[in-house]
mmCIF file of C-alpha atoms and ligand atoms in Angstrom:
data_model
loop_
_atom_site.group_PDB
_atom_site.id
_atom_site.type_symbol
_atom_site.label_atom_id
_atom_site.label_comp_id
_atom_site.label_asym_id
_atom_site.label_seq_id
_atom_site.Cartn_x
_atom_site.Cartn_y
_atom_site.Cartn_z
ATOM 1 C CA MET P 624 28.671 67.385 308.963
ATOM 2 C CA LYS P 625 27.296 65.973 305.732
ATOM 3 C CA LEU P 626 27.844 69.107 303.620
ATOM 4 C CA LYS P 627 31.037 70.511 305.124
ATOM 5 C CA ASP P 628 32.487 73.283 302.896
ATOM 6 C CA GLN P 629 30.000 72.681 300.101
ATOM 7 C CA VAL P 630 28.459 75.763 298.535
ATOM 8 C CA ALA P 631 24.687 76.112 298.237
ATOM 9 C CA VAL P 632 22.716 78.757 296.364
ATOM 10 C CA VAL P 633 19.140 79.172 297.582
ATOM 11 C CA THR P 634 16.886 81.415 295.497
ATOM 12 C CA GLY P 635 14.099 83.159 297.369
ATOM 13 C CA GLY P 636 16.169 82.177 300.396
ATOM 14 C CA ALA P 637 15.428 85.239 302.518
ATOM 15 C CA GLN P 638 12.285 83.832 304.127
ATOM 16 C CA GLY P 639 9.776 80.989 304.315
ATOM 17 C CA ILE P 640 10.699 77.597 302.904
ATOM 18 C CA GLY P 641 13.914 78.918 301.297
ATOM 19 C CA LYS P 642 15.179 80.215 304.630
ATOM 20 C CA ALA P 643 14.392 76.894 306.339
ATOM 21 C CA ILE P 644 16.255 75.014 303.595
ATOM 22 C CA ALA P 645 19.228 77.389 303.868
ATOM 23 C CA ALA P 646 19.305 76.771 307.645
ATOM 24 C CA ALA P 647 19.137 72.979 307.240
ATOM 25 C CA LEU P 648 22.039 73.026 304.753
ATOM 26 C CA ALA P 649 24.061 75.442 306.912
ATOM 27 C CA GLY P 650 23.446 73.153 309.892
ATOM 28 C CA GLN P 651 25.380 70.481 308.015
ATOM 29 C CA GLY P 652 28.309 72.818 307.297
ATOM 30 C CA ALA P 653 27.390 74.207 303.847
ATOM 31 C CA ARG P 654 28.346 77.737 302.910
ATOM 32 C CA ILE P 655 25.200 79.546 301.799
ATOM 33 C CA ALA P 656 24.391 82.191 299.200
ATOM 34 C CA VAL P 657 21.003 83.665 300.093
ATOM 35 C CA CYS P 658 19.678 85.060 296.797
ATOM 36 C CA ASP P 659 16.469 87.043 296.747
ATOM 37 C CA VAL P 660 14.775 90.104 295.277
ATOM 38 C CA ALA P 661 14.219 91.128 298.902
ATOM 39 C CA GLU P 662 17.755 92.464 299.411
ATOM 40 C CA ASP P 663 17.568 93.659 303.033
ATOM 41 C CA LEU P 664 15.843 90.483 304.171
ATOM 42 C CA ALA P 665 18.443 88.372 302.324
ATOM 43 C CA ALA P 666 21.214 90.213 304.202
ATOM 44 C CA LYS P 667 19.403 89.697 307.514
ATOM 45 C CA THR P 668 18.928 85.975 306.863
ATOM 46 C CA ALA P 669 22.549 85.525 305.727
ATOM 47 C CA GLY P 670 23.692 87.226 308.958
ATOM 48 C CA GLU P 671 21.455 84.999 311.096
ATOM 49 C CA LEU P 672 22.720 81.823 309.416
ATOM 50 C CA LYS P 673 26.346 82.850 309.852
ATOM 51 C CA ALA P 674 25.779 83.549 313.545
ATOM 52 C CA SER P 675 23.767 80.382 314.206
ATOM 53 C CA PHE P 676 25.860 77.868 312.291
ATOM 54 C CA GLN P 677 29.350 79.455 311.994
ATOM 55 C CA VAL P 678 29.416 79.043 308.211
ATOM 56 C CA ASP P 679 30.331 81.613 305.575
ATOM 57 C CA THR P 680 27.311 83.199 303.975
ATOM 58 C CA LEU P 681 26.661 85.666 301.199
ATOM 59 C CA ALA P 682 23.573 87.767 300.535
ATOM 60 C CA LEU P 683 22.857 88.598 296.914
ATOM 61 C CA LYS P 684 20.115 90.597 295.295
ATOM 62 C CA ALA P 685 19.003 88.420 292.397
ATOM 63 C CA ASP P 686 15.890 88.457 290.253
ATOM 64 C CA VAL P 687 15.479 84.959 288.829
ATOM 65 C CA THR P 688 13.292 86.227 285.981
ATOM 66 C CA ARG P 689 16.312 88.000 284.454
ATOM 67 C CA PRO P 690 18.983 85.761 282.861
ATOM 68 C CA GLU P 691 21.706 88.390 283.344
ATOM 69 C CA SER P 692 20.867 88.628 287.069
ATOM 70 C CA CYS P 693 21.212 84.829 287.393
ATOM 71 C CA GLU P 694 24.558 84.827 285.526
ATOM 72 C CA GLU P 695 25.782 87.615 287.812
ATOM 73 C CA MET P 696 24.596 85.648 290.857
ATOM 74 C CA ALA P 697 26.521 82.515 289.758
ATOM 75 C CA LYS P 698 29.627 84.625 289.035
ATOM 76 C CA LYS P 699 29.551 86.325 292.433
ATOM 77 C CA VAL P 700 29.067 83.045 294.302
ATOM 78 C CA GLN P 701 32.049 81.515 292.495
ATOM 79 C CA GLU P 702 34.160 84.608 293.179
ATOM 80 C CA ALA P 703 33.297 84.419 296.871
ATOM 81 C CA PHE P 704 33.402 80.663 297.444
ATOM 82 C CA GLY P 705 35.209 79.190 294.401
ATOM 83 C CA ARG P 706 32.473 76.693 293.460
ATOM 84 C CA ILE P 707 28.762 75.880 293.435
ATOM 85 C CA ASP P 708 27.676 72.440 294.645
ATOM 86 C CA ILE P 709 23.967 72.853 295.315
ATOM 87 C CA LEU P 710 21.289 74.995 293.676
ATOM 88 C CA VAL P 711 17.855 75.193 295.271
ATOM 89 C CA ASN P 712 15.347 76.727 292.862
ATOM 90 C CA ASN P 713 12.931 77.932 295.511
ATOM 91 C CA ALA P 714 11.874 81.460 294.447
ATOM 92 C CA GLY P 715 8.171 81.399 293.696
ATOM 93 C CA ILE P 716 5.064 83.573 293.645
ATOM 94 C CA THR P 717 1.302 83.187 293.296
ATOM 95 C CA LYS P 718 -1.225 85.404 291.523
ATOM 96 C CA ASP P 719 -4.453 83.448 291.859
ATOM 97 C CA ASN P 720 -7.540 83.883 289.736
ATOM 98 C CA LEU P 721 -10.059 81.771 287.863
ATOM 99 C CA VAL P 722 -9.059 81.116 284.253
ATOM 100 C CA MET P 723 -11.940 83.205 282.911
ATOM 101 C CA ARG P 724 -10.713 86.213 284.928
ATOM 102 C CA MET P 725 -6.959 85.635 284.828
ATOM 103 C CA SER P 726 -5.064 88.379 283.026
ATOM 104 C CA GLU P 727 -2.163 87.775 280.698
ATOM 105 C CA ALA P 728 0.000 89.727 283.173
ATOM 106 C CA GLU P 729 -0.970 87.349 286.031
ATOM 107 C CA TRP P 730 -0.165 84.334 283.871
ATOM 108 C CA ASP P 731 3.169 85.734 282.666
ATOM 109 C CA ALA P 732 4.384 86.939 286.078
ATOM 110 C CA VAL P 733 3.926 83.525 287.710
ATOM 111 C CA LEU P 734 5.404 81.557 284.814
ATOM 112 C CA ASP P 735 8.339 83.972 284.676
ATOM 113 C CA VAL P 736 9.359 83.499 288.315
ATOM 114 C CA ASN P 737 8.395 79.880 288.972
ATOM 115 C CA LEU P 738 9.389 78.222 285.702
ATOM 116 C CA LYS P 739 11.608 80.516 283.645
ATOM 117 C CA GLY P 740 13.400 81.531 286.865
ATOM 118 C CA ALA P 741 14.388 77.923 287.526
ATOM 119 C CA PHE P 742 15.557 77.550 283.920
ATOM 120 C CA ASN P 743 17.636 80.757 284.158
ATOM 121 C CA CYS P 744 19.327 79.679 287.411
ATOM 122 C CA THR P 745 19.920 76.120 286.248
ATOM 123 C CA LYS P 746 21.544 77.450 283.085
ATOM 124 C CA ALA P 747 23.745 79.789 285.110
ATOM 125 C CA VAL P 748 25.098 77.079 287.432
ATOM 126 C CA CYS P 749 25.231 74.008 285.197
ATOM 127 C CA ARG P 750 28.533 74.912 283.514
ATOM 128 C CA PRO P 751 30.582 75.111 286.734
ATOM 129 C CA MET P 752 28.837 71.980 288.024
ATOM 130 C CA MET P 753 29.680 70.151 284.783
ATOM 131 C CA LYS P 754 33.333 71.155 285.083
ATOM 132 C CA GLN P 755 33.367 69.869 288.675
ATOM 133 C CA ARG P 756 31.573 66.716 287.538
ATOM 134 C CA SER P 757 29.269 66.989 290.511
ATOM 135 C CA GLY P 758 26.252 68.952 291.630
ATOM 136 C CA ARG P 759 22.762 68.841 293.057
ATOM 137 C CA ILE P 760 19.821 70.825 291.768
ATOM 138 C CA ILE P 761 16.645 70.807 293.853
ATOM 139 C CA ASN P 762 13.493 72.326 292.405
ATOM 140 C CA ILE P 763 10.736 73.356 294.787
ATOM 141 C CA CYS P 764 7.608 72.298 292.897
ATOM 142 C CA SER P 765 4.141 71.940 294.450
ATOM 143 C CA ILE P 766 1.327 69.500 295.134
ATOM 144 C CA VAL P 767 -0.811 71.553 292.740
ATOM 145 C CA GLY P 768 1.639 70.830 289.931
ATOM 146 C CA LEU P 769 0.602 67.188 290.381
ATOM 147 C CA MET P 770 -3.144 67.505 291.063
ATOM 148 C CA GLY P 771 -4.180 70.969 289.755
ATOM 149 C CA ASN P 772 -6.096 73.518 291.810
ATOM 150 C CA ALA P 773 -9.053 75.729 290.909
ATOM 151 C CA GLY P 774 -7.937 79.363 290.853
ATOM 152 C CA GLN P 775 -4.287 78.524 290.217
ATOM 153 C CA ALA P 776 -3.997 77.817 286.471
ATOM 154 C CA ASN P 777 -0.808 79.879 286.221
ATOM 155 C CA TYR P 778 0.759 78.482 289.408
ATOM 156 C CA SER P 779 -0.159 74.823 288.799
ATOM 157 C CA ALA P 780 1.040 75.042 285.176
ATOM 158 C CA SER P 781 4.332 76.594 286.301
ATOM 159 C CA LYS P 782 4.881 73.821 288.881
ATOM 160 C CA GLY P 783 3.839 71.064 286.459
ATOM 161 C CA GLY P 784 6.342 72.550 284.017
ATOM 162 C CA LEU P 785 8.976 72.607 286.750
ATOM 163 C CA ILE P 786 8.441 68.893 287.351
ATOM 164 C CA ALA P 787 9.017 68.252 283.620
ATOM 165 C CA LEU P 788 12.091 70.524 283.667
ATOM 166 C CA THR P 789 13.409 68.516 286.652
ATOM 167 C CA LYS P 790 13.152 65.236 284.739
ATOM 168 C CA THR P 791 14.703 66.647 281.559
ATOM 169 C CA CYS P 792 17.645 68.218 283.407
ATOM 170 C CA ALA P 793 18.133 64.966 285.340
ATOM 171 C CA ARG P 794 18.519 63.156 282.023
ATOM 172 C CA GLU P 795 20.752 65.826 280.464
ATOM 173 C CA PHE P 796 23.128 66.195 283.432
ATOM 174 C CA ALA P 797 23.330 62.619 284.759
ATOM 175 C CA SER P 798 26.519 61.754 282.877
ATOM 176 C CA ARG P 799 28.257 64.637 284.694
ATOM 177 C CA ASN P 800 27.094 63.392 288.102
ATOM 178 C CA ILE P 801 24.694 66.300 288.558
ATOM 179 C CA LEU P 802 21.541 65.033 290.234
ATOM 180 C CA VAL P 803 18.308 66.938 289.685
ATOM 181 C CA ASN P 804 15.270 66.312 291.851
ATOM 182 C CA GLY P 805 12.111 68.088 292.927
ATOM 183 C CA ILE P 806 10.108 68.466 296.106
ATOM 184 C CA ALA P 807 6.352 68.911 295.888
ATOM 185 C CA PRO P 808 5.202 70.492 299.146
ATOM 186 C CA GLY P 809 1.555 70.459 300.145
ATOM 187 C CA PHE P 810 0.226 73.411 302.137
ATOM 188 C CA ILE P 811 3.050 74.829 304.244
ATOM 189 C CA LYS P 812 2.826 77.588 306.883
ATOM 190 C CA THR P 813 4.572 80.573 305.249
ATOM 191 C CA ARG P 814 3.654 84.036 304.069
ATOM 192 C CA MET P 815 2.238 82.367 300.924
ATOM 193 C CA THR P 816 -0.477 80.575 302.924
ATOM 194 C CA GLU P 817 -0.920 83.329 305.521
ATOM 195 C CA GLN P 818 -3.817 84.869 303.615
ATOM 196 C CA LEU P 819 -5.922 81.713 304.059
ATOM 197 C CA THR P 820 -8.673 82.242 306.618
ATOM 198 C CA ASP P 821 -8.820 80.037 309.747
ATOM 199 C CA GLU P 822 -11.860 78.351 308.250
ATOM 200 C CA GLN P 823 -9.958 77.572 305.023
ATOM 201 C CA LYS P 824 -7.029 76.199 307.052
ATOM 202 C CA GLN P 825 -9.376 73.987 309.084
ATOM 203 C CA LYS P 826 -11.005 72.674 305.893
ATOM 204 C CA LEU P 827 -7.547 71.916 304.480
ATOM 205 C CA ALA P 828 -6.414 70.147 307.649
ATOM 206 C CA ALA P 829 -9.544 68.010 307.448
ATOM 207 C CA ILE P 830 -8.479 66.559 304.071
ATOM 208 C CA ILE P 831 -4.838 66.041 305.074
ATOM 209 C CA PRO P 832 -4.320 62.544 306.561
ATOM 210 C CA LEU P 833 -1.728 63.952 309.021
ATOM 211 C CA GLU P 834 -4.337 66.593 310.005
ATOM 212 C CA ARG P 835 -2.110 69.664 309.879
ATOM 213 C CA LEU P 836 -0.472 72.104 307.515
ATOM 214 C CA GLY P 837 3.254 71.523 307.029
ATOM 215 C CA GLU P 838 6.111 73.527 308.527
ATOM 216 C CA PRO P 839 8.926 74.955 306.356
ATOM 217 C CA GLU P 840 11.283 72.588 308.245
ATOM 218 C CA ASP P 841 9.329 69.577 306.939
ATOM 219 C CA VAL P 842 10.311 70.626 303.405
ATOM 220 C CA ALA P 843 13.849 71.550 304.475
ATOM 221 C CA GLN P 844 14.579 68.024 305.720
ATOM 222 C CA ALA P 845 13.663 66.579 302.311
ATOM 223 C CA ALA P 846 15.935 69.164 300.643
ATOM 224 C CA LEU P 847 18.767 68.233 302.999
ATOM 225 C CA PHE P 848 18.384 64.585 302.031
ATOM 226 C CA LEU P 849 18.428 65.442 298.303
ATOM 227 C CA ALA P 850 21.493 67.685 298.758
ATOM 228 C CA GLY P 851 23.510 65.189 300.779
ATOM 229 C CA PRO P 852 25.453 61.958 300.325
ATOM 230 C CA ASP P 853 22.527 59.684 301.253
ATOM 231 C CA SER P 854 20.688 60.351 297.968
ATOM 232 C CA SER P 855 23.522 59.696 295.499
ATOM 233 C CA TYR P 856 21.491 57.199 293.412
ATOM 234 C CA ILE P 857 18.370 59.353 293.145
ATOM 235 C CA THR P 858 17.731 61.645 290.191
ATOM 236 C CA GLY P 859 14.710 62.853 288.217
ATOM 237 C CA GLN P 860 12.379 62.228 291.169
ATOM 238 C CA VAL P 861 9.822 64.396 292.917
ATOM 239 C CA ILE P 862 9.357 63.825 296.649
ATOM 240 C CA SER P 863 5.952 64.825 298.003
ATOM 241 C CA VAL P 864 5.978 66.514 301.411
ATOM 242 C CA ASN P 865 2.262 66.962 301.886
ATOM 243 C CA GLY P 866 1.055 65.078 304.981
ATOM 244 C CA GLY P 867 -0.523 62.507 302.674
ATOM 245 C CA MET P 868 -2.886 65.006 301.034
ATOM 246 C CA TYR P 869 -2.117 63.640 297.563
ATOM 247 C CA MET P 870 -0.836 60.114 297.007
HETATM 248 P P1 NAP V 394 7.611 83.151 300.415
HETATM 249 O O1 NAP V 394 7.612 83.090 301.900
HETATM 250 O O2 NAP V 394 6.772 84.153 299.720
HETATM 251 O O3 NAP V 394 9.135 83.266 299.926
HETATM 252 C C1 NAP V 394 9.452 83.357 298.573
HETATM 253 C C2 NAP V 394 10.663 84.257 298.416
HETATM 254 O O4 NAP V 394 10.980 84.323 297.011
HETATM 255 C C3 NAP V 394 10.397 85.700 298.873
HETATM 256 O O5 NAP V 394 11.470 86.187 299.651
HETATM 257 C C4 NAP V 394 10.284 86.451 297.561
HETATM 258 O O6 NAP V 394 10.672 87.834 297.658
HETATM 259 C C5 NAP V 394 11.260 85.677 296.700
HETATM 260 N N1 NAP V 394 11.082 85.976 295.280
HETATM 261 C C6 NAP V 394 9.939 86.306 294.635
HETATM 262 N N2 NAP V 394 10.188 86.602 293.356
HETATM 263 C C7 NAP V 394 11.521 86.439 293.176
HETATM 264 C C8 NAP V 394 12.390 86.623 292.072
HETATM 265 N N3 NAP V 394 11.926 87.036 290.876
HETATM 266 N N4 NAP V 394 13.711 86.392 292.221
HETATM 267 C C9 NAP V 394 14.209 86.027 293.437
HETATM 268 N N5 NAP V 394 13.435 85.854 294.522
HETATM 269 C C10 NAP V 394 12.100 86.055 294.394
HETATM 270 O O7 NAP V 394 7.130 81.727 299.812
HETATM 271 P P2 NAP V 394 7.257 80.229 300.356
HETATM 272 O O8 NAP V 394 5.922 79.803 300.804
HETATM 273 O O9 NAP V 394 8.411 80.078 301.238
HETATM 274 O O10 NAP V 394 7.533 79.470 298.971
HETATM 275 C C11 NAP V 394 8.810 79.021 298.566
HETATM 276 C C12 NAP V 394 8.640 78.058 297.410
HETATM 277 O O11 NAP V 394 7.845 76.939 297.846
HETATM 278 C C13 NAP V 394 7.931 78.656 296.212
HETATM 279 O O12 NAP V 394 8.489 78.151 295.018
HETATM 280 C C14 NAP V 394 6.518 78.134 296.367
HETATM 281 O O13 NAP V 394 5.836 78.075 295.151
HETATM 282 C C15 NAP V 394 6.785 76.759 296.933
HETATM 283 N N6 NAP V 394 5.645 76.173 297.623
HETATM 284 C C16 NAP V 394 5.103 76.787 298.726
HETATM 285 C C17 NAP V 394 4.031 76.187 299.361
HETATM 286 C C18 NAP V 394 3.385 76.794 300.593
HETATM 287 O O14 NAP V 394 2.352 76.295 301.018
HETATM 288 N N7 NAP V 394 3.954 77.816 301.199
HETATM 289 C C19 NAP V 394 3.482 74.991 298.864
HETATM 290 C C20 NAP V 394 4.047 74.408 297.746
HETATM 291 C C21 NAP V 394 5.134 74.999 297.141
HETATM 292 P P3 NAP V 394 9.488 88.965 297.813
HETATM 293 O O15 NAP V 394 8.911 88.731 299.148
HETATM 294 O O16 NAP V 394 10.210 90.277 297.742
HETATM 295 O O17 NAP V 394 8.539 88.719 296.705
#
């Protein structure tokens, strides 16, 4: 049990990649706070994790775009579990459009969740982590934050910004033994990629050296590594989990 009794906060943890990460961490003994705007789903996921892995879990309604909601989330997790060891900034949305058609509202909504949300949550947990002189922050970035993608100016900019935030926080927090790293997934089978047509998925698979879309568990294993004792000399890095699509 590599994470026995550690406390992990997973934003957007009710489903998709966040849920898979929460399960991987729980499987190694971590207590899990599932934080999501989707309150009922967060409660369902927290219940499933508790039953499957016999760890304490907590479901919290949290909107990462609101600083006060993130502060409240950090407070409640500490009240319930006494500490916070791991933060996974996973909550994310897309609102795709070509730049010439993208509205200010589409731009703002995506930047608010994907980039400002990670800043808000990091700010809320960094003080207790600094006092403990230990912590892990894992930011779920994206392949398109590295290579860009037509139709995703808002999303790719938010993920590129998140990569820069990862590196800056890694530098700021290193002296307190808080390690900050990112994961840049390629195309992963979740609700986010569900709207792709079969033809689009086949075209994608054709340009992925491993010839398939990724599973949420592929990302979760990288998160588990970054959360655990085997990565104690790694900070400010972004691990690509993309089947070789971008090298
Ligand atoms: P998902 O299945 O849509 O799950 C995202 C979760 O985040 C949802 O439960 C969503 O709730 C929640 N959320 C949205 N806005 C939030 C907010 N303001 N505060 C708290 N929670 C919020 O997406 P996913 O595919 O698992 O993606 C997870 C992360 O991986 C995202 O950061 C995404 O950008 C990144 N990623 C995904 C892929 C991919 O191919 N799937 C690739 C690269 C990176 P609602 O359902 O109520 O909105």
